[in-house]
């Protein structure tokens, strides 16, 4: 399954670290949740994510109402992403 979405990049503080994340829209989260694919740690689903010219393999993790995609700082820098601004993401479930 491949989906395209746009959602704001958010910064979530966690102890001494701050994580950059994109919360997937509810409809995309519902599609992923309904898939019969193997789950990994913390009930995550393996995906290939693309933002701009950067593609990487990662895991999306379920949150209260949606899934979240962690975005590495090197991806944010390479793609000139700004916290609070929408990010266009293509996800392919592996």
mmCIF file as gemmi writes it, N, C-alpha and C atoms, coordinates in Angstrom:
data_model
loop_
_atom_site.group_PDB
_atom_site.id
_atom_site.type_symbol
_atom_site.label_atom_id
_atom_site.label_alt_id
_atom_site.label_comp_id
_atom_site.label_asym_id
_atom_site.label_entity_id
_atom_site.label_seq_id
_atom_site.pdbx_PDB_ins_code
_atom_site.Cartn_x
_atom_site.Cartn_y
_atom_site.Cartn_z
_atom_site.occupancy
_atom_site.B_iso_or_equiv
_atom_site.pdbx_formal_charge
_atom_site.auth_seq_id
_atom_site.auth_asym_id
_atom_site.pdbx_PDB_model_num
ATOM 1 N N . UNK Axp A 1 ? 0.848 -1.17 0 1 0 ? 1 A 1
ATOM 2 C CA . UNK Axp A 1 ? 0 0 0 1 0 ? 1 A 1
ATOM 3 C C . UNK Axp A 1 ? 0.895 1.236 0 1 0 ? 1 A 1
ATOM 4 N N . UNK Axp A 2 ? 0.561 2.183 -0.85 1 0 ? 2 A 1
ATOM 5 C CA . UNK Axp A 2 ? 1.28 3.46 -0.925 1 0 ? 2 A 1
ATOM 6 C C . UNK Axp A 2 ? 0.266 4.586 -0.755 1 0 ? 2 A 1
ATOM 7 N N . UNK Axp A 3 ? 0.594 5.552 0.114 1 0 ? 3 A 1
ATOM 8 C CA . UNK Axp A 3 ? -0.275 6.701 0.344 1 0 ? 3 A 1
ATOM 9 C C . UNK Axp A 3 ? 0.555 7.976 0.34 1 0 ? 3 A 1
ATOM 10 N N . UNK Axp A 4 ? -0.099 9.054 -0.059 1 0 ? 4 A 1
ATOM 11 C CA . UNK Axp A 4 ? 0.517 10.373 0.015 1 0 ? 4 A 1
ATOM 12 C C . UNK Axp A 4 ? -0.303 11.207 0.984 1 0 ? 4 A 1
ATOM 13 N N . UNK Axp A 5 ? 0.394 12.019 1.758 1 0 ? 5 A 1
ATOM 14 C CA . UNK Axp A 5 ? -0.291 12.83 2.757 1 0 ? 5 A 1
ATOM 15 C C . UNK Axp A 5 ? 0.485 14.11 2.99 1 0 ? 5 A 1
ATOM 16 N N . UNK Axp A 6 ? -0.186 15.049 3.601 1 0 ? 6 A 1
ATOM 17 C CA . UNK Axp A 6 ? 0.452 16.29 4.022 1 0 ? 6 A 1
ATOM 18 C C . UNK Axp A 6 ? -0.015 16.573 5.441 1 0 ? 6 A 1
ATOM 19 N N . UNK Axp A 7 ? 0.958 16.792 6.329 1 0 ? 7 A 1
ATOM 20 C CA . UNK Axp A 7 ? 0.645 17.069 7.729 1 0 ? 7 A 1
ATOM 21 C C . UNK Axp A 7 ? 1.786 17.897 8.309 1 0 ? 7 A 1
ATOM 22 N N . UNK Axp A 8 ? 1.512 18.673 9.36 1 0 ? 8 A 1
ATOM 23 C CA . UNK Axp A 8 ? 2.556 19.53 9.918 1 0 ? 8 A 1
ATOM 24 C C . UNK Axp A 8 ? 3.668 18.74 10.605 1 0 ? 8 A 1
ATOM 25 N N . UNK Axp A 9 ? 4.875 19.248 10.485 1 0 ? 9 A 1
ATOM 26 C CA . UNK Axp A 9 ? 6.009 18.725 11.234 1 0 ? 9 A 1
ATOM 27 C C . UNK Axp A 9 ? 5.912 19.292 12.644 1 0 ? 9 A 1
ATOM 28 N N . UNK Axp A 10 ? 6.029 18.414 13.642 1 0 ? 10 A 1
ATOM 29 C CA . UNK Axp A 10 ? 5.911 18.85 15.03 1 0 ? 10 A 1
ATOM 30 C C . UNK Axp A 10 ? 7.156 18.461 15.81 1 0 ? 10 A 1
ATOM 31 N N . UNK Axp A 11 ? 7.452 19.215 16.842 1 0 ? 11 A 1
ATOM 32 C CA . UNK Axp A 11 ? 8.56 18.917 17.747 1 0 ? 11 A 1
ATOM 33 C C . UNK Axp A 11 ? 7.975 18.443 19.067 1 0 ? 11 A 1
ATOM 34 N N . UNK Axp A 12 ? 8.361 17.239 19.479 1 0 ? 12 A 1
ATOM 35 C CA . UNK Axp A 12 ? 7.872 16.691 20.741 1 0 ? 12 A 1
ATOM 36 C C . UNK Axp A 12 ? 9.023 16.561 21.721 1 0 ? 12 A 1
ATOM 37 N N . UNK Axp A 13 ? 8.981 17.297 22.834 1 0 ? 13 A 1
ATOM 38 C CA . UNK Axp A 13 ? 10.041 17.144 23.829 1 0 ? 13 A 1
ATOM 39 C C . UNK Axp A 13 ? 9.903 15.811 24.551 1 0 ? 13 A 1
ATOM 40 N N . UNK Axp A 14 ? 11.032 15.179 24.807 1 0 ? 14 A 1
ATOM 41 C CA . UNK Axp A 14 ? 11.05 13.905 25.533 1 0 ? 14 A 1
ATOM 42 C C . UNK Axp A 14 ? 12.324 13.891 26.373 1 0 ? 14 A 1
ATOM 43 N N . UNK Axp A 15 ? 12.192 14.238 27.631 1 0 ? 15 A 1
ATOM 44 C CA . UNK Axp A 15 ? 13.378 14.333 28.483 1 0 ? 15 A 1
ATOM 45 C C . UNK Axp A 15 ? 14.301 15.42 27.956 1 0 ? 15 A 1
ATOM 46 N N . UNK Axp A 16 ? 15.54 15.051 27.707 1 0 ? 16 A 1
ATOM 47 C CA . UNK Axp A 16 ? 16.517 16.013 27.206 1 0 ? 16 A 1
ATOM 48 C C . UNK Axp A 16 ? 16.507 16.111 25.687 1 0 ? 16 A 1
ATOM 49 N N . UNK Axp A 17 ? 15.758 15.245 25.026 1 0 ? 17 A 1
ATOM 50 C CA . UNK Axp A 17 ? 15.726 15.219 23.561 1 0 ? 17 A 1
ATOM 51 C C . UNK Axp A 17 ? 14.432 15.839 23.047 1 0 ? 17 A 1
ATOM 52 N N . UNK Axp A 18 ? 14.455 16.243 21.809 1 0 ? 18 A 1
ATOM 53 C CA . UNK Axp A 18 ? 13.252 16.689 21.112 1 0 ? 18 A 1
ATOM 54 C C . UNK Axp A 18 ? 13.163 15.905 19.82 1 0 ? 18 A 1
ATOM 55 N N . UNK Axp A 19 ? 12.046 15.26 19.627 1 0 ? 19 A 1
ATOM 56 C CA . UNK Axp A 19 ? 11.837 14.466 18.428 1 0 ? 19 A 1
ATOM 57 C C . UNK Axp A 19 ? 11.011 15.25 17.421 1 0 ? 19 A 1
ATOM 58 N N . UNK Axp A 20 ? 11.36 15.125 16.152 1 0 ? 20 A 1
ATOM 59 C CA . UNK Axp A 20 ? 10.554 15.689 15.076 1 0 ? 20 A 1
ATOM 60 C C . UNK Axp A 20 ? 9.63 14.583 14.583 1 0 ? 20 A 1
ATOM 61 N N . UNK Axp A 21 ? 8.336 14.882 14.517 1 0 ? 21 A 1
ATOM 62 C CA . UNK Axp A 21 ? 7.357 13.873 14.125 1 0 ? 21 A 1
ATOM 63 C C . UNK Axp A 21 ? 6.308 14.469 13.207 1 0 ? 21 A 1
ATOM 64 N N . UNK Axp A 22 ? 5.702 13.588 12.438 1 0 ? 22 A 1
ATOM 65 C CA . UNK Axp A 22 ? 4.516 13.915 11.656 1 0 ? 22 A 1
ATOM 66 C C . UNK Axp A 22 ? 3.433 12.944 12.115 1 0 ? 22 A 1
ATOM 67 N N . UNK Axp A 23 ? 2.326 13.477 12.624 1 0 ? 23 A 1
ATOM 68 C CA . UNK Axp A 23 ? 1.188 12.637 12.977 1 0 ? 23 A 1
ATOM 69 C C . UNK Axp A 23 ? 0.393 12.39 11.7 1 0 ? 23 A 1
ATOM 70 N N . UNK Axp A 24 ? 0.204 11.128 11.37 1 0 ? 24 A 1
ATOM 71 C CA . UNK Axp A 24 ? -0.514 10.789 10.147 1 0 ? 24 A 1
ATOM 72 C C . UNK Axp A 24 ? -1.991 11.12 10.311 1 0 ? 24 A 1
ATOM 73 N N . UNK Axp A 25 ? -2.624 11.622 9.256 1 0 ? 25 A 1
ATOM 74 C CA . UNK Axp A 25 ? -4.063 11.914 9.333 1 0 ? 25 A 1
ATOM 75 C C . UNK Axp A 25 ? -4.855 10.661 9.709 1 0 ? 25 A 1
ATOM 76 N N . UNK Axp A 26 ? -6.007 10.884 10.278 1 0 ? 26 A 1
ATOM 77 C CA . UNK Axp A 26 ? -6.836 9.783 10.781 1 0 ? 26 A 1
ATOM 78 C C . UNK Axp A 26 ? -7.171 8.761 9.693 1 0 ? 26 A 1
ATOM 79 N N . UNK Axp A 27 ? -7.494 9.234 8.479 1 0 ? 27 A 1
ATOM 80 C CA . UNK Axp A 27 ? -7.868 8.289 7.432 1 0 ? 27 A 1
ATOM 81 C C . UNK Axp A 27 ? -6.683 7.408 7.03 1 0 ? 27 A 1
ATOM 82 N N . UNK Axp A 28 ? -5.486 7.968 6.984 1 0 ? 28 A 1
ATOM 83 C CA . UNK Axp A 28 ? -4.294 7.18 6.656 1 0 ? 28 A 1
ATOM 84 C C . UNK Axp A 28 ? -3.982 6.223 7.806 1 0 ? 28 A 1
ATOM 85 N N . UNK Axp A 29 ? -4.09 6.697 9.026 1 0 ? 29 A 1
ATOM 86 C CA . UNK Axp A 29 ? -3.855 5.838 10.192 1 0 ? 29 A 1
ATOM 87 C C . UNK Axp A 29 ? -4.823 4.666 10.215 1 0 ? 29 A 1
ATOM 88 N N . UNK Axp A 30 ? -6.083 4.926 9.886 1 0 ? 30 A 1
ATOM 89 C CA . UNK Axp A 30 ? -7.082 3.857 9.849 1 0 ? 30 A 1
ATOM 90 C C . UNK Axp A 30 ? -6.719 2.811 8.793 1 0 ? 30 A 1
ATOM 91 N N . UNK Axp A 31 ? -6.276 3.258 7.616 1 0 ? 31 A 1
ATOM 92 C CA . UNK Axp A 31 ? -5.864 2.321 6.567 1 0 ? 31 A 1
ATOM 93 C C . UNK Axp A 31 ? -4.714 1.439 7.032 1 0 ? 31 A 1
ATOM 94 N N . UNK Axp A 32 ? -3.704 2.053 7.638 1 0 ? 32 A 1
ATOM 95 C CA . UNK Axp A 32 ? -2.548 1.291 8.123 1 0 ? 32 A 1
ATOM 96 C C . UNK Axp A 32 ? -2.966 0.338 9.225 1 0 ? 32 A 1
ATOM 97 N N . UNK Axp A 33 ? -3.803 0.803 10.132 1 0 ? 33 A 1
ATOM 98 C CA . UNK Axp A 33 ? -4.24 -0.034 11.25 1 0 ? 33 A 1
ATOM 99 C C . UNK Axp A 33 ? -5.026 -1.249 10.787 1 0 ? 33 A 1
ATOM 100 N N . UNK Axp A 34 ? -5.765 -1.109 9.69 1 0 ? 34 A 1
ATOM 101 C CA . UNK Axp A 34 ? -6.592 -2.204 9.189 1 0 ? 34 A 1
ATOM 102 C C . UNK Axp A 34 ? -5.804 -3.23 8.379 1 0 ? 34 A 1
ATOM 103 N N . UNK Axp A 35 ? -4.562 -2.915 8.007 1 0 ? 35 A 1
ATOM 104 C CA . UNK Axp A 35 ? -3.768 -3.846 7.209 1 0 ? 35 A 1
ATOM 105 C C . UNK Axp A 35 ? -3.374 -5.072 8.019 1 0 ? 35 A 1
ATOM 106 N N . UNK Axp A 36 ? -3.351 -6.182 7.349 1 0 ? 36 A 1
ATOM 107 C CA . UNK Axp A 36 ? -2.911 -7.423 7.98 1 0 ? 36 A 1
ATOM 108 C C . UNK Axp A 36 ? -1.431 -7.618 7.678 1 0 ? 36 A 1
ATOM 109 N N . UNK Axp A 37 ? -0.595 -6.817 8.332 1 0 ? 37 A 1
ATOM 110 C CA . UNK Axp A 37 ? 0.855 -6.897 8.152 1 0 ? 37 A 1
ATOM 111 C C . UNK Axp A 37 ? 1.485 -7.171 9.513 1 0 ? 37 A 1
ATOM 112 N N . UNK Axp A 38 ? 2.679 -7.777 9.497 1 0 ? 38 A 1
ATOM 113 C CA . UNK Axp A 38 ? 3.351 -8.029 10.772 1 0 ? 38 A 1
ATOM 114 C C . UNK Axp A 38 ? 3.663 -6.73 11.509 1 0 ? 38 A 1
ATOM 115 N N . UNK Axp A 39 ? 3.506 -6.762 12.805 1 0 ? 39 A 1
ATOM 116 C CA . UNK Axp A 39 ? 3.836 -5.614 13.648 1 0 ? 39 A 1
ATOM 117 C C . UNK Axp A 39 ? 5.189 -5.867 14.294 1 0 ? 39 A 1
ATOM 118 N N . UNK Axp A 40 ? 5.915 -4.791 14.523 1 0 ? 40 A 1
ATOM 119 C CA . UNK Axp A 40 ? 7.21 -4.882 15.189 1 0 ? 40 A 1
ATOM 120 C C . UNK Axp A 40 ? 7.082 -4.23 16.562 1 0 ? 40 A 1
ATOM 121 N N . UNK Axp A 41 ? 8.18 -3.929 17.218 1 0 ? 41 A 1
ATOM 122 C CA . UNK Axp A 41 ? 8.155 -3.367 18.561 1 0 ? 41 A 1
ATOM 123 C C . UNK Axp A 41 ? 7.198 -2.2 18.711 1 0 ? 41 A 1
ATOM 124 N N . UNK Axp A 42 ? 6.521 -2.139 19.846 1 0 ? 42 A 1
ATOM 125 C CA . UNK Axp A 42 ? 5.541 -1.093 20.149 1 0 ? 42 A 1
ATOM 126 C C . UNK Axp A 42 ? 4.406 -1.049 19.122 1 0 ? 42 A 1
ATOM 127 N N . UNK Axp A 43 ? 4.127 -2.192 18.485 1 0 ? 43 A 1
ATOM 128 C CA . UNK Axp A 43 ? 3.05 -2.344 17.495 1 0 ? 43 A 1
ATOM 129 C C . UNK Axp A 43 ? 3.269 -1.498 16.248 1 0 ? 43 A 1
ATOM 130 N N . UNK Axp A 44 ? 4.519 -1.206 15.935 1 0 ? 44 A 1
ATOM 131 C CA . UNK Axp A 44 ? 4.861 -0.416 14.761 1 0 ? 44 A 1
ATOM 132 C C . UNK Axp A 44 ? 4.682 -1.171 13.463 1 0 ? 44 A 1
ATOM 133 N N . UNK Axp A 45 ? 4.595 -0.418 12.376 1 0 ? 45 A 1
ATOM 134 C CA . UNK Axp A 45 ? 4.455 -0.973 11.027 1 0 ? 45 A 1
ATOM 135 C C . UNK Axp A 45 ? 5.618 -0.448 10.19 1 0 ? 45 A 1
ATOM 136 N N . UNK Axp A 46 ? 6.333 -1.36 9.547 1 0 ? 46 A 1
ATOM 137 C CA . UNK Axp A 46 ? 7.484 -0.974 8.73 1 0 ? 46 A 1
ATOM 138 C C . UNK Axp A 46 ? 7.014 -0.291 7.441 1 0 ? 46 A 1
ATOM 139 N N . UNK Axp A 47 ? 7.676 0.829 7.109 1 0 ? 47 A 1
ATOM 140 C CA . UNK Axp A 47 ? 7.321 1.606 5.928 1 0 ? 47 A 1
ATOM 141 C C . UNK Axp A 47 ? 8.583 2.125 5.251 1 0 ? 47 A 1
ATOM 142 N N . UNK Axp A 48 ? 8.409 2.55 4.024 1 0 ? 48 A 1
ATOM 143 C CA . UNK Axp A 48 ? 9.407 3.367 3.346 1 0 ? 48 A 1
ATOM 144 C C . UNK Axp A 48 ? 8.789 4.753 3.236 1 0 ? 48 A 1
ATOM 145 N N . UNK Axp A 49 ? 9.508 5.757 3.731 1 0 ? 49 A 1
ATOM 146 C CA . UNK Axp A 49 ? 9.005 7.129 3.738 1 0 ? 49 A 1
ATOM 147 C C . UNK Axp A 49 ? 9.811 7.97 2.768 1 0 ? 49 A 1
ATOM 148 N N . UNK Axp A 50 ? 9.122 8.873 2.079 1 0 ? 50 A 1
ATOM 149 C CA . UNK Axp A 50 ? 9.789 9.821 1.19 1 0 ? 50 A 1
ATOM 150 C C . UNK Axp A 50 ? 9.275 11.216 1.494 1 0 ? 50 A 1
ATOM 151 N N . UNK Axp A 51 ? 10.23 12.116 1.726 1 0 ? 51 A 1
ATOM 152 C CA . UNK Axp A 51 ? 9.941 13.541 1.851 1 0 ? 51 A 1
ATOM 153 C C . UNK Axp A 51 ? 10.901 14.234 0.897 1 0 ? 51 A 1
ATOM 154 N N . UNK Axp A 52 ? 10.355 14.912 -0.096 1 0 ? 52 A 1
ATOM 155 C CA . UNK Axp A 52 ? 11.209 15.556 -1.095 1 0 ? 52 A 1
ATOM 156 C C . UNK Axp A 52 ? 12.054 14.535 -1.817 1 0 ? 52 A 1
ATOM 157 N N . UNK Axp A 53 ? 13.371 14.732 -1.816 1 0 ? 53 A 1
ATOM 158 C CA . UNK Axp A 53 ? 14.293 13.821 -2.493 1 0 ? 53 A 1
ATOM 159 C C . UNK Axp A 53 ? 14.863 12.769 -1.551 1 0 ? 53 A 1
ATOM 160 N N . UNK Axp A 54 ? 14.405 12.763 -0.295 1 0 ? 54 A 1
ATOM 161 C CA . UNK Axp A 54 ? 14.95 11.848 0.71 1 0 ? 54 A 1
ATOM 162 C C . UNK Axp A 54 ? 13.991 10.689 0.955 1 0 ? 54 A 1
ATOM 163 N N . UNK Axp A 55 ? 14.505 9.469 0.817 1 0 ? 55 A 1
ATOM 164 C CA . UNK Axp A 55 ? 13.73 8.254 1.063 1 0 ? 55 A 1
ATOM 165 C C . UNK Axp A 55 ? 14.479 7.409 2.079 1 0 ? 55 A 1
ATOM 166 N N . UNK Axp A 56 ? 13.752 6.851 3.054 1 0 ? 56 A 1
ATOM 167 C CA . UNK Axp A 56 ? 14.369 5.978 4.04 1 0 ? 56 A 1
ATOM 168 C C . UNK Axp A 56 ? 13.36 4.956 4.533 1 0 ? 56 A 1
ATOM 169 N N . UNK Axp A 57 ? 13.889 3.841 5.06 1 0 ? 57 A 1
ATOM 170 C CA . UNK Axp A 57 ? 13.045 2.812 5.664 1 0 ? 57 A 1
ATOM 171 C C . UNK Axp A 57 ? 12.981 3.079 7.155 1 0 ? 57 A 1
ATOM 172 N N . UNK Axp A 58 ? 11.766 2.974 7.688 1 0 ? 58 A 1
ATOM 173 C CA . UNK Axp A 58 ? 11.549 3.282 9.094 1 0 ? 58 A 1
ATOM 174 C C . UNK Axp A 58 ? 10.307 2.542 9.577 1 0 ? 58 A 1
ATOM 175 N N . UNK Axp A 59 ? 9.819 2.924 10.716 1 0 ? 59 A 1
ATOM 176 C CA . UNK Axp A 59 ? 8.61 2.348 11.303 1 0 ? 59 A 1
ATOM 177 C C . UNK Axp A 59 ? 7.695 3.481 11.729 1 0 ? 59 A 1
ATOM 178 N N . UNK Axp A 60 ? 6.397 3.343 11.446 1 0 ? 60 A 1
ATOM 179 C CA . UNK Axp A 60 ? 5.411 4.266 12.007 1 0 ? 60 A 1
ATOM 180 C C . UNK Axp A 60 ? 4.813 3.591 13.236 1 0 ? 60 A 1
ATOM 181 N N . UNK Axp A 61 ? 4.594 4.392 14.259 1 0 ? 61 A 1
ATOM 182 C CA . UNK Axp A 61 ? 4.133 3.859 15.531 1 0 ? 61 A 1
ATOM 183 C C . UNK Axp A 61 ? 2.747 4.383 15.866 1 0 ? 61 A 1
ATOM 184 N N . UNK Axp A 62 ? 1.888 3.511 16.433 1 0 ? 62 A 1
ATOM 185 C CA . UNK Axp A 62 ? 0.562 3.981 16.821 1 0 ? 62 A 1
ATOM 186 C C . UNK Axp A 62 ? 0.645 4.91 18.026 1 0 ? 62 A 1
ATOM 187 N N . UNK Axp A 63 ? -0.167 5.953 17.979 1 0 ? 63 A 1
ATOM 188 C CA . UNK Axp A 63 ? -0.319 6.875 19.083 1 0 ? 63 A 1
ATOM 189 C C . UNK Axp A 63 ? -1.787 6.762 19.497 1 0 ? 63 A 1
ATOM 190 N N . UNK Axp A 64 ? -2.276 7.653 20.302 1 0 ? 64 A 1
ATOM 191 C CA . UNK Axp A 64 ? -3.65 7.552 20.785 1 0 ? 64 A 1
ATOM 192 C C . UNK Axp A 64 ? -4.675 7.425 19.663 1 0 ? 64 A 1
ATOM 193 N N . UNK Axp A 65 ? -4.656 8.343 18.705 1 0 ? 65 A 1
ATOM 194 C CA . UNK Axp A 65 ? -5.674 8.358 17.655 1 0 ? 65 A 1
ATOM 195 C C . UNK Axp A 65 ? -5.091 8.137 16.263 1 0 ? 65 A 1
ATOM 196 N N . UNK Axp A 66 ? -3.759 8.105 16.153 1 0 ? 66 A 1
ATOM 197 C CA . UNK Axp A 66 ? -3.154 8.025 14.827 1 0 ? 66 A 1
ATOM 198 C C . UNK Axp A 66 ? -1.812 7.314 14.921 1 0 ? 66 A 1
ATOM 199 N N . UNK Axp A 67 ? -1.141 7.245 13.791 1 0 ? 67 A 1
ATOM 200 C CA . UNK Axp A 67 ? 0.233 6.762 13.772 1 0 ? 67 A 1
ATOM 201 C C . UNK Axp A 67 ? 1.138 7.976 13.664 1 0 ? 67 A 1
ATOM 202 N N . UNK Axp A 68 ? 2.379 7.822 14.121 1 0 ? 68 A 1
ATOM 203 C CA . UNK Axp A 68 ? 3.326 8.915 13.975 1 0 ? 68 A 1
ATOM 204 C C . UNK Axp A 68 ? 4.578 8.428 13.265 1 0 ? 68 A 1
ATOM 205 N N . UNK Axp A 69 ? 5.132 9.339 12.474 1 0 ? 69 A 1
ATOM 206 C CA . UNK Axp A 69 ? 6.361 9.107 11.718 1 0 ? 69 A 1
ATOM 207 C C . UNK Axp A 69 ? 7.443 9.97 12.33 1 0 ? 69 A 1
ATOM 208 N N . UNK Axp A 70 ? 8.519 9.341 12.812 1 0 ? 70 A 1
ATOM 209 C CA . UNK Axp A 70 ? 9.667 10.095 13.294 1 0 ? 70 A 1
ATOM 210 C C . UNK Axp A 70 ? 10.46 10.593 12.099 1 0 ? 70 A 1
ATOM 211 N N . UNK Axp A 71 ? 10.875 11.852 12.154 1 0 ? 71 A 1
ATOM 212 C CA . UNK Axp A 71 ? 11.648 12.459 11.071 1 0 ? 71 A 1
ATOM 213 C C . UNK Axp A 71 ? 13.014 12.839 11.636 1 0 ? 71 A 1
ATOM 214 N N . UNK Axp A 72 ? 14.054 12.246 11.097 1 0 ? 72 A 1
ATOM 215 C CA . UNK Axp A 72 ? 15.408 12.528 11.573 1 0 ? 72 A 1
ATOM 216 C C . UNK Axp A 72 ? 15.783 13.974 11.273 1 0 ? 72 A 1
ATOM 217 N N . UNK Axp A 73 ? 16.61 14.536 12.118 1 0 ? 73 A 1
ATOM 218 C CA . UNK Axp A 73 ? 17.064 15.916 11.91 1 0 ? 73 A 1
ATOM 219 C C . UNK Axp A 73 ? 17.793 16.061 10.576 1 0 ? 73 A 1
ATOM 220 N N . UNK Axp A 74 ? 18.536 15.014 10.169 1 0 ? 74 A 1
ATOM 221 C CA . UNK Axp A 74 ? 19.244 15.114 8.89 1 0 ? 74 A 1
ATOM 222 C C . UNK Axp A 74 ? 18.267 15.194 7.726 1 0 ? 74 A 1
ATOM 223 N N . UNK Axp A 75 ? 17.107 14.56 7.837 1 0 ? 75 A 1
ATOM 224 C CA . UNK Axp A 75 ? 16.077 14.664 6.804 1 0 ? 75 A 1
ATOM 225 C C . UNK Axp A 75 ? 15.491 16.079 6.821 1 0 ? 75 A 1
ATOM 226 N N . UNK Axp A 76 ? 15.191 16.572 8.009 1 0 ? 76 A 1
ATOM 227 C CA . UNK Axp A 76 ? 14.627 17.923 8.131 1 0 ? 76 A 1
ATOM 228 C C . UNK Axp A 76 ? 15.584 18.967 7.562 1 0 ? 76 A 1
ATOM 229 N N . UNK Axp A 77 ? 16.867 18.795 7.827 1 0 ? 77 A 1
ATOM 230 C CA . UNK Axp A 77 ? 17.867 19.733 7.312 1 0 ? 77 A 1
ATOM 231 C C . UNK Axp A 77 ? 17.993 19.614 5.801 1 0 ? 77 A 1
ATOM 232 N N . UNK Axp A 78 ? 18.108 18.384 5.31 1 0 ? 78 A 1
ATOM 233 C CA . UNK Axp A 78 ? 18.28 18.159 3.866 1 0 ? 78 A 1
ATOM 234 C C . UNK Axp A 78 ? 17.104 18.7 3.067 1 0 ? 78 A 1
ATOM 235 N N . UNK Axp A 79 ? 15.907 18.617 3.63 1 0 ? 79 A 1
ATOM 236 C CA . UNK Axp A 79 ? 14.702 19.037 2.913 1 0 ? 79 A 1
ATOM 237 C C . UNK Axp A 79 ? 14.209 20.421 3.343 1 0 ? 79 A 1
ATOM 238 N N . UNK Axp A 80 ? 14.988 21.116 4.167 1 0 ? 80 A 1
ATOM 239 C CA . UNK Axp A 80 ? 14.655 22.467 4.643 1 0 ? 80 A 1
ATOM 240 C C . UNK Axp A 80 ? 13.25 22.525 5.256 1 0 ? 80 A 1
ATOM 241 N N . UNK Axp A 81 ? 12.966 21.562 6.131 1 0 ? 81 A 1
ATOM 242 C CA . UNK Axp A 81 ? 11.659 21.499 6.788 1 0 ? 81 A 1
ATOM 243 C C . UNK Axp A 81 ? 11.63 22.443 7.98 1 0 ? 81 A 1
ATOM 244 N N . UNK Axp A 82 ? 10.451 22.99 8.245 1 0 ? 82 A 1
ATOM 245 C CA . UNK Axp A 82 ? 10.264 23.911 9.364 1 0 ? 82 A 1
ATOM 246 C C . UNK Axp A 82 ? 9.164 23.366 10.269 1 0 ? 82 A 1
ATOM 247 N N . UNK Axp A 83 ? 9.451 23.32 11.575 1 0 ? 83 A 1
ATOM 248 C CA . UNK Axp A 83 ? 8.449 22.873 12.538 1 0 ? 83 A 1
ATOM 249 C C . UNK Axp A 83 ? 7.212 23.751 12.41 1 0 ? 83 A 1
ATOM 250 N N . UNK Axp A 84 ? 6.051 23.115 12.38 1 0 ? 84 A 1
ATOM 251 C CA . UNK Axp A 84 ? 4.783 23.817 12.263 1 0 ? 84 A 1
ATOM 252 C C . UNK Axp A 84 ? 4.273 23.918 10.838 1 0 ? 84 A 1
ATOM 253 N N . UNK Axp A 85 ? 5.148 23.711 9.873 1 0 ? 85 A 1
ATOM 254 C CA . UNK Axp A 85 ? 4.762 23.79 8.462 1 0 ? 85 A 1
ATOM 255 C C . UNK Axp A 85 ? 4.365 22.404 7.94 1 0 ? 85 A 1
ATOM 256 N N . UNK Axp A 86 ? 3.457 22.35 6.958 1 0 ? 86 A 1
ATOM 257 C CA . UNK Axp A 86 ? 3.073 21.063 6.379 1 0 ? 86 A 1
ATOM 258 C C . UNK Axp A 86 ? 4.23 20.397 5.648 1 0 ? 86 A 1
ATOM 259 N N . UNK Axp A 87 ? 4.246 19.088 5.731 1 0 ? 87 A 1
ATOM 260 C CA . UNK Axp A 87 ? 5.248 18.264 5.069 1 0 ? 87 A 1
ATOM 261 C C . UNK Axp A 87 ? 4.508 17.288 4.163 1 0 ? 87 A 1
ATOM 262 N N . UNK Axp A 88 ? 4.932 17.204 2.909 1 0 ? 88 A 1
ATOM 263 C CA . UNK Axp A 88 ? 4.365 16.224 1.97 1 0 ? 88 A 1
ATOM 264 C C . UNK Axp A 88 ? 5.149 14.923 2.117 1 0 ? 88 A 1
ATOM 265 N N . UNK Axp A 89 ? 4.44 13.847 2.427 1 0 ? 89 A 1
ATOM 266 C CA . UNK Axp A 89 ? 5.064 12.551 2.702 1 0 ? 89 A 1
ATOM 267 C C . UNK Axp A 89 ? 4.427 11.491 1.81 1 0 ? 89 A 1
ATOM 268 N N . UNK Axp A 90 ? 5.256 10.62 1.272 1 0 ? 90 A 1
ATOM 269 C CA . UNK Axp A 90 ? 4.769 9.405 0.613 1 0 ? 90 A 1
ATOM 270 C C . UNK Axp A 90 ? 5.203 8.23 1.477 1 0 ? 90 A 1
ATOM 271 N N . UNK Axp A 91 ? 4.241 7.386 1.855 1 0 ? 91 A 1
ATOM 272 C CA . UNK Axp A 91 ? 4.53 6.197 2.652 1 0 ? 91 A 1
ATOM 273 C C . UNK Axp A 91 ? 4.169 4.956 1.872 1 0 ? 91 A 1
ATOM 274 N N . UNK Axp A 92 ? 5.066 3.981 1.89 1 0 ? 92 A 1
ATOM 275 C CA . UNK Axp A 92 ? 4.8 2.683 1.314 1 0 ? 92 A 1
ATOM 276 C C . UNK Axp A 92 ? 4.944 1.656 2.443 1 0 ? 92 A 1
ATOM 277 N N . UNK Axp A 93 ? 3.878 0.935 2.738 1 0 ? 93 A 1
ATOM 278 C CA . UNK Axp A 93 ? 3.934 -0.08 3.769 1 0 ? 93 A 1
ATOM 279 C C . UNK Axp A 93 ? 4.705 -1.262 3.209 1 0 ? 93 A 1
ATOM 280 N N . UNK Axp A 94 ? 5.678 -1.743 3.977 1 0 ? 94 A 1
ATOM 281 C CA . UNK Axp A 94 ? 6.533 -2.845 3.544 1 0 ? 94 A 1
ATOM 282 C C . UNK Axp A 94 ? 5.987 -4.186 4.01 1 0 ? 94 A 1
